[in-house]
mmCIF file of C-alpha atoms and ligand atoms in Angstrom:
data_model
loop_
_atom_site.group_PDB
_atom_site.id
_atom_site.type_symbol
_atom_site.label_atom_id
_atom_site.label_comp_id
_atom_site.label_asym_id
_atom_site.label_seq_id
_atom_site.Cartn_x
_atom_site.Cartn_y
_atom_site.Cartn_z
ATOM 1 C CA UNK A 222 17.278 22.018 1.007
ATOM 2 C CA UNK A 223 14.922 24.029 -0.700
ATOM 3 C CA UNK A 224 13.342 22.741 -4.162
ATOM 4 C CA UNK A 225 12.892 24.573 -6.424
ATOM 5 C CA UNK A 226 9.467 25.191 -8.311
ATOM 6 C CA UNK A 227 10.871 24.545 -11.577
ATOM 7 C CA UNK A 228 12.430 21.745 -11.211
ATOM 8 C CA UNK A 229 10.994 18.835 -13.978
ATOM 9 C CA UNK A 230 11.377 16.380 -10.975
ATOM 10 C CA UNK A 231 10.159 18.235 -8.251
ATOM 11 C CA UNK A 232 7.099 16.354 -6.980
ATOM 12 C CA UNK A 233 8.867 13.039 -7.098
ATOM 13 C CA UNK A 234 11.688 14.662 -4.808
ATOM 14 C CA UNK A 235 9.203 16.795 -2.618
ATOM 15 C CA UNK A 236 8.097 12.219 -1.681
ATOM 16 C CA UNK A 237 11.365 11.595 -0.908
ATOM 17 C CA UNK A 238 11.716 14.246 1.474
ATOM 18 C CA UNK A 239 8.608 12.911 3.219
ATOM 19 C CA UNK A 240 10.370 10.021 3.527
ATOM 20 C CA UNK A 241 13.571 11.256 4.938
ATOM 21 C CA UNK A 242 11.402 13.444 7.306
ATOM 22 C CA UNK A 243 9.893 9.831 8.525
ATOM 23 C CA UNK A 244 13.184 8.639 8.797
ATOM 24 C CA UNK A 245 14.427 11.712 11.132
ATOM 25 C CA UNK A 246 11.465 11.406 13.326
ATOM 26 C CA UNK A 247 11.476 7.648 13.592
ATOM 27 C CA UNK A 248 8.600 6.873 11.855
ATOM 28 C CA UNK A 249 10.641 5.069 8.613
ATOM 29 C CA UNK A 250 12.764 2.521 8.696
ATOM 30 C CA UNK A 251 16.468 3.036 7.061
ATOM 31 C CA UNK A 252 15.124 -0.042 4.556
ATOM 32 C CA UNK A 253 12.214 1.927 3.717
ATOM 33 C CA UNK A 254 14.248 4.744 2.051
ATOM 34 C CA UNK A 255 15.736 1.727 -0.002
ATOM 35 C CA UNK A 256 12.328 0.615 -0.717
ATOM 36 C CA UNK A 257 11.285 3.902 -2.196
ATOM 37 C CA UNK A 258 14.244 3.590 -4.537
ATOM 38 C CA UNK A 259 12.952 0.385 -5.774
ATOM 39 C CA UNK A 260 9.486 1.638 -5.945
ATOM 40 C CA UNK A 261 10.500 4.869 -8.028
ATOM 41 C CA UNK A 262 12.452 2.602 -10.205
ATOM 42 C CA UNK A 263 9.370 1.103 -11.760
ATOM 43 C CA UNK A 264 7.008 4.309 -11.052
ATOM 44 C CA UNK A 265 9.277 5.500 -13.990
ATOM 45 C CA UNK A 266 8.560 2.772 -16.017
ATOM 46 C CA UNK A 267 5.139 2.971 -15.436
ATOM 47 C CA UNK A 268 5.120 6.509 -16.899
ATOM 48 C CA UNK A 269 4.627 8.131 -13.513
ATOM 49 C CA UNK A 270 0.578 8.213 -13.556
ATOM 50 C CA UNK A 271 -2.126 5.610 -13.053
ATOM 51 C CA UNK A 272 -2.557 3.282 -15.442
ATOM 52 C CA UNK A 273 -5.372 1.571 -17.146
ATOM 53 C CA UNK A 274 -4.969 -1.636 -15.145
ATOM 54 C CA UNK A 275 -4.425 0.702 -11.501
ATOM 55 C CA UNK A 276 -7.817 2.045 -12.042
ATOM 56 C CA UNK A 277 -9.395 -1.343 -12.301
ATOM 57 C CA UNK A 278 -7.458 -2.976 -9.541
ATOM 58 C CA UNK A 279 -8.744 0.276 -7.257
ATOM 59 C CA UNK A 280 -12.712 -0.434 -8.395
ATOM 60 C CA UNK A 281 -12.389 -3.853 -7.684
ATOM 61 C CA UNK A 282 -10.334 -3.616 -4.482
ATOM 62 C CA UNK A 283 -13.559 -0.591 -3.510
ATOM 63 C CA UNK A 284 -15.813 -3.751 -4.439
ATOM 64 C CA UNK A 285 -13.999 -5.805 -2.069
ATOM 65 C CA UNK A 286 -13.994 -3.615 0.963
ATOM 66 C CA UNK A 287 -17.255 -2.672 0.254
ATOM 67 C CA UNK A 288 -18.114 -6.176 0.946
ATOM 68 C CA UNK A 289 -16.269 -6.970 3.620
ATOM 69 C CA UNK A 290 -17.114 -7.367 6.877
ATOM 70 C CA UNK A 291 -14.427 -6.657 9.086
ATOM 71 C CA UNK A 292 -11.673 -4.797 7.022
ATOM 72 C CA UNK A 293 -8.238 -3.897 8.049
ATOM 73 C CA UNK A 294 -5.710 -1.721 6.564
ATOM 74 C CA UNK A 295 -2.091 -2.471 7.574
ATOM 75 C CA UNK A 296 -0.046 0.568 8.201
ATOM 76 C CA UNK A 297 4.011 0.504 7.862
ATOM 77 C CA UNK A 298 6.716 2.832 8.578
ATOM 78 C CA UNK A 299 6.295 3.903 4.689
ATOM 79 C CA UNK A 300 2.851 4.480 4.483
ATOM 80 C CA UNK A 301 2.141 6.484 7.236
ATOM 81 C CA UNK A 302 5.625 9.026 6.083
ATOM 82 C CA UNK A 303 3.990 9.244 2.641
ATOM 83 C CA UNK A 304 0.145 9.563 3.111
ATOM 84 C CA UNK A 305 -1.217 9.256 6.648
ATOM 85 C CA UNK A 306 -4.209 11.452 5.753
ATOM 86 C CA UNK A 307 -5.138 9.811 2.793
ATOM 87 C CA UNK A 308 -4.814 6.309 4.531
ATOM 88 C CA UNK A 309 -7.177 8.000 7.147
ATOM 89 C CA UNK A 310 -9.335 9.226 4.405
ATOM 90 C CA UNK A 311 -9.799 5.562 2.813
ATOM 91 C CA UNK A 312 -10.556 3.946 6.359
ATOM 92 C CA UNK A 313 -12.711 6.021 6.579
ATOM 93 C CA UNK A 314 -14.629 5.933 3.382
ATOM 94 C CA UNK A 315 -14.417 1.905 3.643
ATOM 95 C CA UNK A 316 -15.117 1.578 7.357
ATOM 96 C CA UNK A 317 -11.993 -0.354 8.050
ATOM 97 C CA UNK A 318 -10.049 -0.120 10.938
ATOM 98 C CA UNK A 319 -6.128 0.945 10.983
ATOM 99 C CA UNK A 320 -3.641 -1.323 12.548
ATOM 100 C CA UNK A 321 0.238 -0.766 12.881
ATOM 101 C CA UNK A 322 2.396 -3.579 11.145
ATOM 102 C CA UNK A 323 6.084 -2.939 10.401
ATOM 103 C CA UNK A 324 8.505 -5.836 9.248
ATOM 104 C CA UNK A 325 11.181 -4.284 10.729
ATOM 105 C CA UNK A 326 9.494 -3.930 14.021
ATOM 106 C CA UNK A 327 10.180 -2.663 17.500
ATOM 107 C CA UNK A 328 7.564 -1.030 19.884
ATOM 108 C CA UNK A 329 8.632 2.559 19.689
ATOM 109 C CA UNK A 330 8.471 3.063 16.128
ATOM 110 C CA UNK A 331 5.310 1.003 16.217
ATOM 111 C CA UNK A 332 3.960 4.048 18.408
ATOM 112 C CA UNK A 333 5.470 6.778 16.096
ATOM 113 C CA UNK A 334 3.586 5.243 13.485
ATOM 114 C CA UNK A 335 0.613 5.107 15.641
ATOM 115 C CA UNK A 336 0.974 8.352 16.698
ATOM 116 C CA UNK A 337 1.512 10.120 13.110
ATOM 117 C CA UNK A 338 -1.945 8.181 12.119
ATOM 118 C CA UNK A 339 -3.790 9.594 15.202
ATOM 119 C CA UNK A 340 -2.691 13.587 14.508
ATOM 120 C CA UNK A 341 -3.913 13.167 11.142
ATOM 121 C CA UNK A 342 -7.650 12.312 12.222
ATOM 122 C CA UNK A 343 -7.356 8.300 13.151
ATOM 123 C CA UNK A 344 -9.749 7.868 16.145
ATOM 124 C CA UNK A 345 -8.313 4.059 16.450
ATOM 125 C CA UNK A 346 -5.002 1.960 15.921
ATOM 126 C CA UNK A 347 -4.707 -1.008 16.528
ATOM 127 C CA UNK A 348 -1.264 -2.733 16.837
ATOM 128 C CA UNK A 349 0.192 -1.160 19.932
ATOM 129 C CA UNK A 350 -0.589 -3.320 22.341
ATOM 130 C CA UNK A 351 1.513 -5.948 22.799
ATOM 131 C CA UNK A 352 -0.984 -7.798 25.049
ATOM 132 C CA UNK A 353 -3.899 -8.039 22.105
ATOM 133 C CA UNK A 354 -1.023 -9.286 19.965
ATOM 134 C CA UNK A 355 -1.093 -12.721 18.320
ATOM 135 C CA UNK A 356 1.176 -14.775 16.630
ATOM 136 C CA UNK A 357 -0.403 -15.268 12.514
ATOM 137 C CA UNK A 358 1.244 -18.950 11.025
ATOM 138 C CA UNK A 359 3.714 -18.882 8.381
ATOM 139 C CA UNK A 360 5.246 -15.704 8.593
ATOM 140 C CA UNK A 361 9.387 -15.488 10.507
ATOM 141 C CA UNK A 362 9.382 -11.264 10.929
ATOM 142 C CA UNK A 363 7.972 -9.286 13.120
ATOM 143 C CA UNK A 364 5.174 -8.868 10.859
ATOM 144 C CA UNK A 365 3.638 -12.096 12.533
ATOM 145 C CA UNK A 366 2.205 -9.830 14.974
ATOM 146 C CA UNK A 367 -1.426 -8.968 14.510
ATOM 147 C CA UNK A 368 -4.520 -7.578 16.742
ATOM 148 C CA UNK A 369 -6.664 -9.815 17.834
ATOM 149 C CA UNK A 370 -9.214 -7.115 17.133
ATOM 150 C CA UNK A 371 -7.928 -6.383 13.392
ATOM 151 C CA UNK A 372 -5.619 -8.384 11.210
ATOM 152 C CA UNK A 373 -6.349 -11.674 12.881
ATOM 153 C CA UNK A 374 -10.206 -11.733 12.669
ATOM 154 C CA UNK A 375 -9.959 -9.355 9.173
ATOM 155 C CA UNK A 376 -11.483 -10.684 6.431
ATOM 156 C CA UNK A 377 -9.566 -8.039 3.989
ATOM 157 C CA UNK A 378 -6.245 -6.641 4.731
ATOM 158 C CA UNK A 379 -4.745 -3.843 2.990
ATOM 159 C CA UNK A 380 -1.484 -4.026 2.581
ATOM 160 C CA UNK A 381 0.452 -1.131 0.806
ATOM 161 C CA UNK A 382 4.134 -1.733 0.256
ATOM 162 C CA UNK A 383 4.387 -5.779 1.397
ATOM 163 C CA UNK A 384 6.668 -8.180 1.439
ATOM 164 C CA UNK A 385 6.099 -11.393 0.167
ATOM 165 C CA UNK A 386 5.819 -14.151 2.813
ATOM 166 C CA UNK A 387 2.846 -11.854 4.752
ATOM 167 C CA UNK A 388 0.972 -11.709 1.228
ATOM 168 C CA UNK A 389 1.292 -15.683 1.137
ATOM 169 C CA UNK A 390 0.531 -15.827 4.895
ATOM 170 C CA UNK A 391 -2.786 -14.085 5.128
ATOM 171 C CA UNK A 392 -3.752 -15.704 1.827
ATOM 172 C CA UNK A 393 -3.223 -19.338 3.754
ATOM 173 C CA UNK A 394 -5.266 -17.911 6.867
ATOM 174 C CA UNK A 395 -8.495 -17.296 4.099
ATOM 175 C CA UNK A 396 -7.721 -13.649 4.067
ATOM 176 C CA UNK A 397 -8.495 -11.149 1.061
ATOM 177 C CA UNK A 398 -5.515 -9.287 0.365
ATOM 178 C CA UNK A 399 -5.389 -5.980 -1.373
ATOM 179 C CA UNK A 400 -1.956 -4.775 -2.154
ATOM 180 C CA UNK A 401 -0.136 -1.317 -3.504
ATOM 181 C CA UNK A 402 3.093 -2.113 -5.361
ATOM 182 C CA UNK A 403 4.333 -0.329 -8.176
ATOM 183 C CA UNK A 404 6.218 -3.736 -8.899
ATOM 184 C CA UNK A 405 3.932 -5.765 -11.122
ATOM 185 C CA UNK A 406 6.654 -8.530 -10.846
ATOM 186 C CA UNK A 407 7.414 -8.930 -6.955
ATOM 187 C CA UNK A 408 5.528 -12.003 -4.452
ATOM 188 C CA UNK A 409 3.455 -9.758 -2.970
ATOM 189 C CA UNK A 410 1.699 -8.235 -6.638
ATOM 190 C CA UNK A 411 1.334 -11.702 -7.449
ATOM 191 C CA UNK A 412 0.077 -13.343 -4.302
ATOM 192 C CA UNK A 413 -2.502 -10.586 -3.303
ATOM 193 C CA UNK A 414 -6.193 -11.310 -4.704
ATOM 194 C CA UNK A 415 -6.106 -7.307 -6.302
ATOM 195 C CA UNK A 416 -2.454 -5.768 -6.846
ATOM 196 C CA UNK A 417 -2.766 -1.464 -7.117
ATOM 197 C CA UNK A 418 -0.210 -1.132 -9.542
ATOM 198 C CA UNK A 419 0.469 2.166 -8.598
ATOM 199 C CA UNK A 420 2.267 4.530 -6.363
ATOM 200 C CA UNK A 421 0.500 4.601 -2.988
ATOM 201 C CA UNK A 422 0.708 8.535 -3.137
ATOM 202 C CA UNK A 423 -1.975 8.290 -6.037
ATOM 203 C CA UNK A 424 -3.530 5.651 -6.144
ATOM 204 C CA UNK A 425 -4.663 6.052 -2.103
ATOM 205 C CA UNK A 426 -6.788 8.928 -3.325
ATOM 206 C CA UNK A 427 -8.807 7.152 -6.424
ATOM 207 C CA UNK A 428 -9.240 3.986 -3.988
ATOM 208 C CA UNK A 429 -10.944 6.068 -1.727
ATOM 209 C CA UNK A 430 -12.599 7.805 -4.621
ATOM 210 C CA UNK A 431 -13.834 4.514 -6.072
ATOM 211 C CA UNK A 432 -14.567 3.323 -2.413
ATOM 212 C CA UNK A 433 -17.314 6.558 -2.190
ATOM 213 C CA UNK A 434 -18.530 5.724 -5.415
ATOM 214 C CA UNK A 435 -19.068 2.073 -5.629
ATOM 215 C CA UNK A 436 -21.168 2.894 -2.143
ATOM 216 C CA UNK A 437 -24.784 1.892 -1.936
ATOM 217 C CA UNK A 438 -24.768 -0.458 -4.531
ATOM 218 C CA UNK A 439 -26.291 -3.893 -4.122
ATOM 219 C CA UNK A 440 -24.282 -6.855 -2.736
ATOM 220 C CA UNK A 441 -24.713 -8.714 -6.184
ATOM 221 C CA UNK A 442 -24.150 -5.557 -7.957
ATOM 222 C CA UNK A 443 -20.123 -5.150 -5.973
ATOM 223 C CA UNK A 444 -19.840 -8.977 -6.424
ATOM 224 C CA UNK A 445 -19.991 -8.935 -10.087
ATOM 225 C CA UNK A 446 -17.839 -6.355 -10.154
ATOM 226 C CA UNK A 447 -15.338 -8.510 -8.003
ATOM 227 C CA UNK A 448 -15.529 -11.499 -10.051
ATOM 228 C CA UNK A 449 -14.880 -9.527 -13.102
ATOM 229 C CA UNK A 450 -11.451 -8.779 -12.137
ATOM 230 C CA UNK A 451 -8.444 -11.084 -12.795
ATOM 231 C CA UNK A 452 -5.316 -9.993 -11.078
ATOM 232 C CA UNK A 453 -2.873 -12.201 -12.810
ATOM 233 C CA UNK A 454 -4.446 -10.757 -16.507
ATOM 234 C CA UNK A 455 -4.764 -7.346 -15.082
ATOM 235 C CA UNK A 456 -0.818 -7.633 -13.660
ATOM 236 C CA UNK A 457 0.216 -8.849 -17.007
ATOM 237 C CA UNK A 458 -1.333 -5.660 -18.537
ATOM 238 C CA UNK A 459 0.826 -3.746 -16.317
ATOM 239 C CA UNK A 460 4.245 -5.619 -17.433
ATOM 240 C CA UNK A 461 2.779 -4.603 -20.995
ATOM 241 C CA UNK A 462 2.607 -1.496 -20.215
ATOM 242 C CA UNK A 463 6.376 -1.346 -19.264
ATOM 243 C CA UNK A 464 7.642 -3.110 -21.714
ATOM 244 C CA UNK A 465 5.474 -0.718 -24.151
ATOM 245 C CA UNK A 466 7.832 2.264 -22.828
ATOM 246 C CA UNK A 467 10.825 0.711 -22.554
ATOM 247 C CA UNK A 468 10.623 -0.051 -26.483
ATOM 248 C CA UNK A 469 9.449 3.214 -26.956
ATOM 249 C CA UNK A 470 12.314 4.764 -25.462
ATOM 250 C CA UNK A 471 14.651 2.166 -27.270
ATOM 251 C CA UNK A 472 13.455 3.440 -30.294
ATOM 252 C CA UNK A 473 13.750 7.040 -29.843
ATOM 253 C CA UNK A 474 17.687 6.597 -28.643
ATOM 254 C CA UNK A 475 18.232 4.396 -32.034
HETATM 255 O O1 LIG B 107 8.006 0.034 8.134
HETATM 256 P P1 LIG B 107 8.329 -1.420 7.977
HETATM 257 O O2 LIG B 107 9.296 -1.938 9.010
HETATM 258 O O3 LIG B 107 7.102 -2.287 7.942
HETATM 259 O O4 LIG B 107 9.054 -1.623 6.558
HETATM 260 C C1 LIG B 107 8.419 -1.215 5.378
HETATM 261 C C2 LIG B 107 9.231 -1.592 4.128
HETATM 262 C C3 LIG B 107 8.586 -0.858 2.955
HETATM 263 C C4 LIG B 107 10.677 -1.115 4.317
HETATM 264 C C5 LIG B 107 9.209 -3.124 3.950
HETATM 265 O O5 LIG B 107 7.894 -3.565 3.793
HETATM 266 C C6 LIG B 107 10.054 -3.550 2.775
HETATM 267 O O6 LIG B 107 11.205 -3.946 2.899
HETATM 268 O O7 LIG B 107 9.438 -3.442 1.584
HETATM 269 P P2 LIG B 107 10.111 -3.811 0.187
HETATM 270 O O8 LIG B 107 10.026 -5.279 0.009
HETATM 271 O O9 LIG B 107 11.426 -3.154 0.004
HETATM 272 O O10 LIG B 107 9.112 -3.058 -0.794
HETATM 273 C C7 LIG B 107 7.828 -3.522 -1.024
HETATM 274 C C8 LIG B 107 7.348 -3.154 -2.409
HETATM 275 O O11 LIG B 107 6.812 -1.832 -2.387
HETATM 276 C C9 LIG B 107 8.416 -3.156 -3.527
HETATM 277 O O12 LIG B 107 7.967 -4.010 -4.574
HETATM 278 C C10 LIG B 107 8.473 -1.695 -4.019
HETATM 279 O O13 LIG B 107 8.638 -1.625 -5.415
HETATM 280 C C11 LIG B 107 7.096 -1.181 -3.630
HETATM 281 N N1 LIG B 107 7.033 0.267 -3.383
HETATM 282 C C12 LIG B 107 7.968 1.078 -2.864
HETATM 283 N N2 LIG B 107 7.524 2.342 -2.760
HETATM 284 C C13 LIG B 107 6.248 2.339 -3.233
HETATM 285 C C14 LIG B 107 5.919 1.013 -3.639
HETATM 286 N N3 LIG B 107 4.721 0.680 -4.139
HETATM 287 C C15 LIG B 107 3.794 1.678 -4.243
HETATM 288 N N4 LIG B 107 4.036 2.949 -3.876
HETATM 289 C C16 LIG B 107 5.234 3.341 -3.374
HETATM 290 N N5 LIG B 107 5.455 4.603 -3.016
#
């Protein structure tokens, strides 16, 4: 289906038929069309654009990787439909390296993932090889299954689109975990150390942005700017923010 240029909610459907495309080629999982519904869901709420509190989570998450020392960023089904050559674009800019993690995981969509990532520019993924895989603590999915090279010796993980129990997981095995979810209210938002309240399609770009920026500055310089972010205030901000519209919107239909 075609869609048309003038439709008011054409970009929005132009995502989902990434998705669906990901789907048909085996690269999405049928729960992560479901998981795009949820998403939009509070995308609207959000008013569709990146907030005041998205744009600080992104600096400080730019802080963080810039930091770091070995960063990962997990890829899922999801991720790599939506934006594989803006999650490219970030490794790249933050010098992590990309590893393949799906919850609902078997080995060949593992490599469809793997090899979407690689014909957008990736040089490296990790997560394909079942004989570098080990086995992280705490977690019952397939999501337990982690490089050796990458998620198990990371000291911060990106992880767009999470579920909850991995969030709590890498948090227990003294990870730093960066998150995208456009839910401000879900486990993972409030068990990462810096939630992206945002939707990955937009927010991908200005981490990468900030990531480029924040470069070059001093160690106590990126620290401060680290310890200067709260998630659970800044998440809070973000349920204001919703709230905010909904009463707007309440209002106008009174
Ligand atoms: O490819 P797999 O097997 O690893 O599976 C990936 C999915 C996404 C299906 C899996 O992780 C899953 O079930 O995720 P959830 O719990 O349905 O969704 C995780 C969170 O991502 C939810 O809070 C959604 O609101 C949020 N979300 C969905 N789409 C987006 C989003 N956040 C940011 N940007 C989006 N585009």
């Amino acid at each position: 289906m075609i869609i048309p240029r003038s439709h008011p909610r054409r970009d929005s459907l132009l995502i989902r038929k990434r998705l669906v495309r990901g789907f048909e080629s085996g690269v999405v999982a049928k729960e992560g069309l479901m998981a795009q519904g949820r998403g939009e869901a509070f995308d609207y709420l959000l008013g569709e654009k990146t907030t005041r509190p998205a744009a600080r989570a992104a600096r400080a998450a730019a802080a963080a990787l810039a930091l770091a020392k070995s960063p990962v960023i997990s890829v899922n089904g999801n991720l790599a439909a939506l934006c594989p050559k803006d999650v490219v674009r970030l490794a790249r800019a933050c010098g992590a390296r990309l590893e393949v993690n799906l919850f609902y995981g078997d080995q060949k969509r593992r490599r469809a993932v793997a090899r979407t990532l690689a014909e957008n520019g990736a040089q490296e993924v990790l997560g394909t090889d079942s004989r570098r895989l080990k086995r992280l603590a705490g977690i019952d999915s397939a999501r337990r299954r982690v490089d050796a090279d990458g998620i198990w010796r990371a000291d911060v993980v990106v992880v767009p689109l999470e579920d909850g129990d991995r969030t709590a997981a890498l948090r227990a095995a003294g990870k730093q975990v960066i998150t995208f979810d456009l839910n401000p209210l879900s486990r993972t938002a409030q068990t990462a150390n810096i939630t992206i309240v945002d939707n990955v399609t937009r927010g991908i770009g200005r981490l990468t942005a900030s990531c480029r920026s924040i470069s070059g500055r001093s160690t106590a310089a990126l620290q401060k700017v680290l310890d200067g972010f709260d998630n659970a205030e800044n998440l809070s901000e973000s349920i204001d923010i919703i709230r905010a519209n909904l009463t707007r919107r309440t209002a106008w239909s009174g």
